[in-house]
Amino acid sequence: MGPSPVTLTRFILEKQAAPPGATAEFSALMAQIGLVGKMIAQVLRRAGLVNVLGVTGEINVQGEAVKKLDELANDTFLKVFQHSGLVCALASEELEKPVHLPENWPHGRYILLFDPLDGSSNTDVNMPLGTIVSVLRYEGTGGLPSEPELIRKGTHQVAAGYLMYGSSTMLVFTAGQGVHGFTLDPGVGEYLLSHENIRMPRAGKVYSANEGNYHKWPPGTRRFMDYLKTPDKATGRPYSARYSGCLVADVHRILLDGGIYLYPGETDKPEGKLRLLYEANPLAMVVEQAGGQASTGTLRILEVEPKGLHQRVPLIIGSREEVSLAEQFIQGMK
Ligand code: AFP
């Protein structure tokens, strides 16, 4: 009989893998995030069938009108958290404004900012998808936070993580004391510790970018991409290309094996495509905690001063060696 399985809750309680002084409520928060993951995974496993049912305009087996999966994932977050007594505000990629809980509802001190379904274009082709979560703690004295109190620099996050719906469903998170990965055992409905204290290799062999945008990139970014593809045995080039269309899946691969993911700024869209508060910031916290780096190309992601809830930012994230090299090319030093 091997070692006894370590569940997400047991791990957090035993390792105090929580923000200082908040172990019990944090493990409850993570358990609820895990629940959202199980509920989304459950729907995604049958997405094709739901679509088929939906296309005929019928209602699905749950007797609900078939919703877009993004909307369904978003609704799952609201349903699980609104009455949890753990949060005081929720902000989602799917909602223009944050959701503030009514004063008289039970609420806690956590603020969640999330992308409920990342890579949603992958649902119809059975490719990986993810959910990304950024966790802030409300330090204000008033009852509930105002919108500006949700728009914080990434260094203010107390925790961050993601769910990945791939060949298995995984939950990966950090609360500032390392990065830990859990794999859902569907048979028992528990997330079991599978990757304790993930460390990202200093350098990798893989780059992940949508090269269909190459012609839109500024010269420095193009020179970096050309460098990665120029054979040089001494530096182990050329790299292999891997791009899934899901940020979570591409970053997860790089977290474990090393390498670099880029969604850079473009000449006529310098801010890029990805969102700062609930995509770049949480993944940057996870990657830095694993020994990697996350940059806009000129600035550490976690230091970017946010201006709006849905602000976009260029994202260069992965192994230290490749990210700092990308910065040198982008800043014209190479
Ligand atoms: P969608 O959720 O709209 O599919 O966008 C996914 C994403 O935000 C990120 O997960 C991917 O890495 C990136 O966009 C893919 O964007 P491109 O299709 O422009 O390469």
Short mmCIF file of C-alpha atoms and ligand atoms in Angstrom, two decimals:
data_model
loop_
_atom_site.label_atom_id
_atom_site.label_comp_id
_atom_site.label_asym_id
_atom_site.label_seq_id
_atom_site.Cartn_x
_atom_site.Cartn_y
_atom_site.Cartn_z
CA MET A 1 0.00 0.00 0.00
CA GLY A 2 1.66 3.26 -1.11
CA PRO A 3 1.67 6.54 0.86
CA SER A 4 -1.79 7.76 1.86
CA PRO A 5 -3.26 10.22 -0.68
CA VAL A 6 -2.88 13.90 0.24
CA THR A 7 -6.03 15.87 -0.54
CA LEU A 8 -6.03 19.60 -1.29
CA THR A 9 -7.56 20.45 2.09
CA ARG A 10 -5.21 18.20 4.06
CA PHE A 11 -2.21 19.67 2.24
CA ILE A 12 -3.19 23.27 2.97
CA LEU A 13 -3.89 22.54 6.64
CA GLU A 14 -0.77 20.42 7.22
CA LYS A 15 1.65 22.63 5.26
CA GLN A 16 -0.02 25.90 6.26
CA ALA A 17 0.19 26.61 2.50
CA ALA A 18 -1.99 29.71 3.03
CA PRO A 19 -1.62 33.47 3.43
CA PRO A 20 -0.25 34.20 6.94
CA GLY A 21 -2.86 33.64 9.66
CA ALA A 22 -5.63 32.57 7.32
CA THR A 23 -5.23 28.80 6.96
CA ALA A 24 -8.75 27.62 7.75
CA GLU A 25 -10.64 30.13 5.63
CA PHE A 26 -8.06 29.82 2.82
CA SER A 27 -8.43 26.04 2.66
CA ALA A 28 -12.20 26.58 2.48
CA LEU A 29 -11.66 29.07 -0.36
CA MET A 30 -9.45 26.65 -2.29
CA ALA A 31 -11.93 23.82 -1.74
CA GLN A 32 -14.65 26.00 -3.27
CA ILE A 33 -12.40 26.86 -6.25
CA GLY A 34 -11.84 23.11 -6.61
CA LEU A 35 -15.61 22.61 -6.57
CA VAL A 36 -16.04 25.15 -9.38
CA GLY A 37 -13.40 23.18 -11.30
CA LYS A 38 -15.23 19.89 -10.82
CA MET A 39 -18.50 21.44 -12.00
CA ILE A 40 -16.92 23.00 -15.10
CA ALA A 41 -14.97 19.82 -15.90
CA GLN A 42 -18.21 17.86 -15.67
CA VAL A 43 -19.82 20.04 -18.38
CA LEU A 44 -16.72 20.19 -20.59
CA ARG A 45 -16.46 16.38 -20.63
CA ARG A 46 -19.78 16.41 -22.52
CA ALA A 47 -19.39 19.74 -24.38
CA GLY A 48 -19.87 18.16 -27.78
CA LEU A 49 -23.11 16.54 -26.69
CA VAL A 50 -24.39 19.72 -25.06
CA ASN A 51 -23.64 21.56 -28.30
CA VAL A 52 -25.46 18.96 -30.37
CA LEU A 53 -28.47 19.16 -28.07
CA GLY A 54 -28.18 22.97 -28.00
CA VAL A 55 -27.98 23.38 -31.77
CA THR A 56 -31.42 21.86 -32.23
CA GLY A 57 -32.72 24.57 -29.89
CA GLU A 58 -33.75 21.83 -27.48
CA ILE A 59 -32.99 22.12 -23.80
CA ASN A 60 -30.16 19.99 -22.44
CA VAL A 61 -30.40 16.97 -20.17
CA GLN A 62 -30.30 19.24 -17.09
CA GLY A 63 -33.44 20.88 -18.37
CA GLU A 64 -31.65 24.23 -18.73
CA ALA A 65 -31.51 26.32 -21.87
CA VAL A 66 -28.11 25.60 -23.39
CA LYS A 67 -25.77 28.46 -22.47
CA LYS A 68 -22.45 29.42 -23.97
CA LEU A 69 -19.85 27.56 -21.97
CA ASP A 70 -18.14 30.84 -20.94
CA GLU A 71 -21.40 32.05 -19.45
CA LEU A 72 -22.02 28.70 -17.83
CA ALA A 73 -18.54 28.69 -16.25
CA ASN A 74 -19.10 32.24 -15.03
CA ASP A 75 -22.49 31.35 -13.52
CA THR A 76 -20.84 28.41 -11.73
CA PHE A 77 -18.42 30.80 -9.98
CA LEU A 78 -21.26 33.09 -8.90
CA LYS A 79 -23.41 30.21 -7.66
CA VAL A 80 -20.57 28.67 -5.62
CA PHE A 81 -19.20 31.90 -4.14
CA GLN A 82 -22.10 34.31 -3.66
CA HIS A 83 -23.37 32.52 -0.54
CA SER A 84 -20.03 31.03 0.56
CA GLY A 85 -19.38 33.67 3.22
CA LEU A 86 -15.75 33.69 2.00
CA VAL A 87 -15.67 36.59 -0.46
CA CYS A 88 -16.70 40.25 -0.46
CA ALA A 89 -16.39 40.90 -4.22
CA LEU A 90 -16.04 38.96 -7.48
CA ALA A 91 -14.73 40.23 -10.83
CA SER A 92 -14.92 38.17 -14.02
CA GLU A 93 -13.69 38.50 -17.60
CA GLU A 94 -17.34 37.84 -18.52
CA LEU A 95 -18.79 40.76 -16.51
CA GLU A 96 -18.22 44.43 -17.31
CA LYS A 97 -18.61 45.40 -13.62
CA PRO A 98 -17.60 43.50 -10.45
CA VAL A 99 -20.24 41.64 -8.41
CA HIS A 100 -20.57 43.21 -4.97
CA LEU A 101 -22.32 41.11 -2.35
CA PRO A 102 -25.29 42.74 -0.60
CA GLU A 103 -24.34 44.05 2.86
CA ASN A 104 -26.67 41.61 4.60
CA TRP A 105 -25.30 38.51 2.87
CA PRO A 106 -22.61 36.48 4.65
CA HIS A 107 -19.25 37.62 3.29
CA GLY A 108 -15.53 37.18 3.99
CA ARG A 109 -12.40 39.15 3.23
CA TYR A 110 -11.34 37.53 -0.06
CA ILE A 111 -11.74 39.15 -3.48
CA LEU A 112 -11.63 36.82 -6.50
CA LEU A 113 -10.81 38.03 -10.01
CA PHE A 114 -11.12 35.28 -12.59
CA ASP A 115 -11.26 34.17 -16.18
CA PRO A 116 -13.88 31.43 -15.84
CA LEU A 117 -13.11 29.72 -19.14
CA ASP A 118 -9.77 30.44 -20.80
CA GLY A 119 -9.30 29.15 -24.34
CA SER A 120 -13.02 28.96 -24.98
CA SER A 121 -12.45 28.70 -28.74
CA ASN A 122 -11.14 25.18 -27.96
CA THR A 123 -14.47 23.76 -26.74
CA ASP A 124 -15.68 22.79 -30.23
CA VAL A 125 -12.47 20.95 -31.12
CA ASN A 126 -11.93 19.10 -27.83
CA MET A 127 -8.67 20.91 -27.05
CA PRO A 128 -7.56 21.92 -23.51
CA LEU A 129 -9.22 24.75 -21.55
CA GLY A 130 -8.55 26.44 -18.24
CA THR A 131 -9.84 28.66 -15.44
CA ILE A 132 -7.58 31.34 -13.94
CA VAL A 133 -8.04 32.86 -10.45
CA SER A 134 -6.38 35.80 -8.70
CA VAL A 135 -6.97 36.20 -4.93
CA LEU A 136 -6.79 39.51 -3.02
CA ARG A 137 -7.60 40.13 0.64
CA TYR A 138 -9.77 43.17 1.42
CA GLU A 139 -7.90 45.17 4.07
CA GLY A 140 -10.38 48.05 4.10
CA THR A 141 -12.40 48.84 7.22
CA GLY A 142 -15.62 49.74 5.41
CA GLY A 143 -18.21 47.03 4.76
CA LEU A 144 -17.41 46.07 1.20
CA PRO A 145 -14.69 47.09 -1.29
CA SER A 146 -15.37 49.63 -4.01
CA GLU A 147 -14.30 48.87 -7.59
CA PRO A 148 -10.96 50.77 -7.33
CA GLU A 149 -10.04 48.47 -4.41
CA LEU A 150 -10.20 45.50 -6.80
CA ILE A 151 -7.80 47.09 -9.28
CA ARG A 152 -4.47 46.36 -7.57
CA LYS A 153 -0.90 45.67 -8.69
CA GLY A 154 -0.06 41.96 -8.98
CA THR A 155 2.25 42.19 -5.97
CA HIS A 156 -0.88 42.61 -3.79
CA GLN A 157 -2.19 39.11 -4.63
CA VAL A 158 -2.23 36.78 -1.59
CA ALA A 159 -2.73 33.71 -3.79
CA ALA A 160 -3.20 32.73 -7.43
CA GLY A 161 -3.77 29.62 -9.48
CA TYR A 162 -5.52 27.86 -12.27
CA LEU A 163 -7.54 24.81 -13.19
CA MET A 164 -6.55 22.98 -16.36
CA TYR A 165 -9.10 20.79 -18.14
CA GLY A 166 -6.78 18.57 -20.15
CA SER A 167 -6.38 14.81 -20.34
CA SER A 168 -6.82 15.12 -16.57
CA THR A 169 -8.26 17.99 -14.51
CA MET A 170 -5.57 19.72 -12.46
CA LEU A 171 -5.58 22.49 -9.89
CA VAL A 172 -2.31 24.42 -9.51
CA PHE A 173 -1.95 27.21 -6.92
CA THR A 174 0.43 29.28 -4.83
CA ALA A 175 -0.19 31.26 -1.63
CA GLY A 176 3.35 32.65 -1.67
CA GLN A 177 5.04 29.51 -0.37
CA GLY A 178 5.80 27.57 -3.53
CA VAL A 179 3.59 26.17 -6.27
CA HIS A 180 1.66 22.94 -5.79
CA GLY A 181 -0.30 20.83 -8.28
CA PHE A 182 -3.25 18.55 -7.60
CA THR A 183 -4.88 16.07 -9.97
CA LEU A 184 -8.60 15.38 -9.75
CA ASP A 185 -9.41 11.74 -9.11
CA PRO A 186 -12.86 11.64 -10.71
CA GLY A 187 -13.59 8.34 -9.01
CA VAL A 188 -13.59 9.89 -5.53
CA GLY A 189 -14.10 13.53 -6.56
CA GLU A 190 -10.98 14.66 -4.69
CA TYR A 191 -7.95 16.65 -5.87
CA LEU A 192 -4.90 14.63 -4.82
CA LEU A 193 -1.37 16.08 -4.52
CA SER A 194 0.53 15.11 -7.66
CA HIS A 195 3.14 17.89 -8.07
CA GLU A 196 4.48 19.24 -4.73
CA ASN A 197 6.65 22.36 -4.90
CA ILE A 198 6.87 22.72 -8.70
CA ARG A 199 10.16 24.28 -9.85
CA MET A 200 10.43 25.64 -13.40
CA PRO A 201 13.67 24.77 -15.25
CA ARG A 202 15.96 27.82 -15.71
CA ALA A 203 15.84 27.30 -19.49
CA GLY A 204 13.72 25.23 -21.84
CA LYS A 205 13.43 23.81 -25.33
CA VAL A 206 9.93 25.02 -26.22
CA TYR A 207 8.42 28.33 -27.29
CA SER A 208 4.70 29.01 -27.45
CA ALA A 209 3.33 31.87 -29.56
CA ASN A 210 0.81 32.49 -32.32
CA GLU A 211 3.26 33.05 -35.18
CA GLY A 212 0.34 33.95 -37.40
CA ASN A 213 0.81 37.38 -35.81
CA TYR A 214 4.56 37.57 -36.64
CA HIS A 215 4.01 40.29 -39.26
CA LYS A 216 2.26 42.46 -36.62
CA TRP A 217 5.12 42.26 -34.09
CA PRO A 218 7.63 45.10 -33.57
CA PRO A 219 11.17 44.43 -34.88
CA GLY A 220 12.67 43.39 -31.49
CA THR A 221 10.03 40.71 -30.96
CA ARG A 222 10.55 39.39 -34.49
CA ARG A 223 14.34 39.28 -33.95
CA PHE A 224 13.81 37.25 -30.76
CA MET A 225 11.57 34.77 -32.59
CA ASP A 226 14.15 34.50 -35.41
CA TYR A 227 16.86 33.86 -32.78
CA LEU A 228 14.87 30.99 -31.21
CA LYS A 229 14.57 29.37 -34.66
CA THR A 230 18.19 29.79 -35.77
CA PRO A 231 20.10 26.48 -35.41
CA ASP A 232 22.98 26.68 -32.95
CA LYS A 233 24.05 23.45 -31.29
CA ALA A 234 25.98 25.31 -28.57
CA THR A 235 22.80 26.96 -27.29
CA GLY A 236 20.44 24.05 -28.07
CA ARG A 237 18.51 25.88 -30.78
CA PRO A 238 16.22 25.66 -32.67
CA TYR A 239 13.42 25.32 -30.11
CA SER A 240 10.27 23.25 -30.65
CA ALA A 241 7.01 25.14 -31.14
CA ARG A 242 3.95 24.23 -29.06
CA TYR A 243 0.76 26.36 -29.12
CA SER A 244 -2.63 25.07 -27.96
CA GLY A 245 -4.81 28.18 -28.12
CA CYS A 246 -5.25 27.95 -24.34
CA LEU A 247 -2.94 30.14 -22.24
CA VAL A 248 -3.34 27.91 -19.16
CA ALA A 249 -2.34 24.75 -21.06
CA ASP A 250 0.66 26.42 -22.73
CA VAL A 251 1.90 27.97 -19.47
CA HIS A 252 1.33 24.70 -17.56
CA ARG A 253 3.61 22.83 -19.99
CA ILE A 254 6.27 25.51 -19.56
CA LEU A 255 5.87 25.52 -15.73
CA LEU A 256 6.83 21.82 -15.71
CA ASP A 257 9.26 21.55 -18.65
CA GLY A 258 10.62 25.09 -19.08
CA GLY A 259 10.49 27.37 -22.11
CA ILE A 260 8.64 30.57 -22.98
CA TYR A 261 5.10 31.70 -23.89
CA LEU A 262 4.60 35.01 -25.66
CA TYR A 263 1.52 37.00 -26.45
CA PRO A 264 3.46 40.20 -27.29
CA GLY A 265 2.35 43.71 -28.01
CA GLU A 266 1.74 44.43 -31.71
CA THR A 267 2.74 47.51 -33.69
CA ASP A 268 -0.82 48.79 -33.83
CA LYS A 269 -1.95 47.12 -30.59
CA PRO A 270 0.95 47.65 -28.14
CA GLU A 271 -1.17 46.47 -25.18
CA GLY A 272 -1.54 42.97 -26.68
CA LYS A 273 -4.56 40.71 -26.10
CA LEU A 274 -4.33 39.15 -22.62
CA ARG A 275 -5.90 40.69 -19.51
CA LEU A 276 -3.69 41.93 -16.66
CA LEU A 277 -5.81 41.37 -13.55
CA TYR A 278 -7.14 37.85 -14.09
CA GLU A 279 -4.80 36.31 -16.65
CA ALA A 280 -1.28 37.81 -16.54
CA ASN A 281 -1.08 38.65 -12.81
CA PRO A 282 -2.18 35.26 -11.41
CA LEU A 283 -0.01 33.31 -13.87
CA ALA A 284 2.91 35.65 -13.16
CA MET A 285 2.61 34.96 -9.40
CA VAL A 286 2.54 31.19 -10.01
CA VAL A 287 5.48 31.29 -12.43
CA GLU A 288 7.64 33.55 -10.23
CA GLN A 289 6.93 31.32 -7.21
CA ALA A 290 8.22 28.38 -9.29
CA GLY A 291 11.44 30.29 -10.15
CA GLY A 292 10.34 31.67 -13.54
CA GLN A 293 9.74 35.20 -14.81
CA ALA A 294 6.83 37.18 -16.27
CA SER A 295 7.29 40.46 -18.16
CA THR A 296 5.49 42.83 -20.51
CA GLY A 297 8.79 42.86 -22.44
CA THR A 298 9.90 45.98 -20.60
CA LEU A 299 8.39 45.66 -17.09
CA ARG A 300 7.79 42.90 -14.48
CA ILE A 301 4.10 41.93 -14.86
CA LEU A 302 3.48 42.07 -11.09
CA GLU A 303 4.67 45.69 -11.01
CA VAL A 304 2.34 46.95 -13.76
CA GLU A 305 0.17 49.72 -12.29
CA PRO A 306 -3.36 48.76 -13.39
CA LYS A 307 -5.74 51.41 -14.71
CA GLY A 308 -8.88 49.37 -15.37
CA LEU A 309 -10.52 46.05 -14.53
CA HIS A 310 -10.22 44.65 -18.07
CA GLN A 311 -6.92 46.22 -19.02
CA ARG A 312 -4.83 44.27 -21.54
CA VAL A 313 -1.08 43.73 -21.28
CA PRO A 314 1.64 42.06 -23.38
CA LEU A 315 2.75 38.78 -21.73
CA ILE A 316 6.20 37.17 -22.00
CA ILE A 317 6.30 34.38 -19.39
CA GLY A 318 8.42 31.31 -18.64
CA SER A 319 11.99 30.30 -17.82
CA ARG A 320 14.30 33.06 -16.54
CA GLU A 321 16.82 32.60 -19.32
CA GLU A 322 14.37 32.91 -22.23
CA VAL A 323 12.30 35.73 -20.69
CA SER A 324 15.33 37.92 -19.93
CA LEU A 325 16.66 37.21 -23.44
CA ALA A 326 13.30 38.24 -24.92
CA GLU A 327 13.44 41.47 -22.88
CA GLN A 328 16.91 42.27 -24.27
CA PHE A 329 15.71 41.79 -27.87
CA ILE A 330 12.47 43.74 -27.27
CA GLN A 331 14.35 46.58 -25.58
CA GLY A 332 16.75 46.76 -28.54
CA MET A 333 19.78 45.62 -26.55
CA LYS A 334 20.25 42.65 -28.93
P1 AFP B 1 -10.25 32.75 -26.09
O1 AFP B 1 -10.65 32.43 -24.67
O2 AFP B 1 -11.01 33.90 -26.69
O3 AFP B 1 -10.17 31.53 -26.98
O4 AFP B 1 -8.75 33.32 -25.99
C1 AFP B 1 -7.80 32.44 -25.46
C2 AFP B 1 -6.61 33.31 -25.08
O5 AFP B 1 -7.01 34.32 -24.20
C3 AFP B 1 -5.51 32.47 -24.47
O6 AFP B 1 -6.01 31.42 -23.71
C4 AFP B 1 -4.73 31.98 -25.67
O7 AFP B 1 -3.38 31.72 -25.39
C5 AFP B 1 -4.87 33.15 -26.63
O8 AFP B 1 -6.05 33.87 -26.25
C6 AFP B 1 -5.07 32.66 -28.04
O9 AFP B 1 -5.19 33.84 -28.83
P2 AFP B 1 -4.98 33.71 -30.40
O10 AFP B 1 -6.11 32.85 -30.89
O11 AFP B 1 -5.03 35.14 -30.89
O12 AFP B 1 -3.65 33.06 -30.62
#
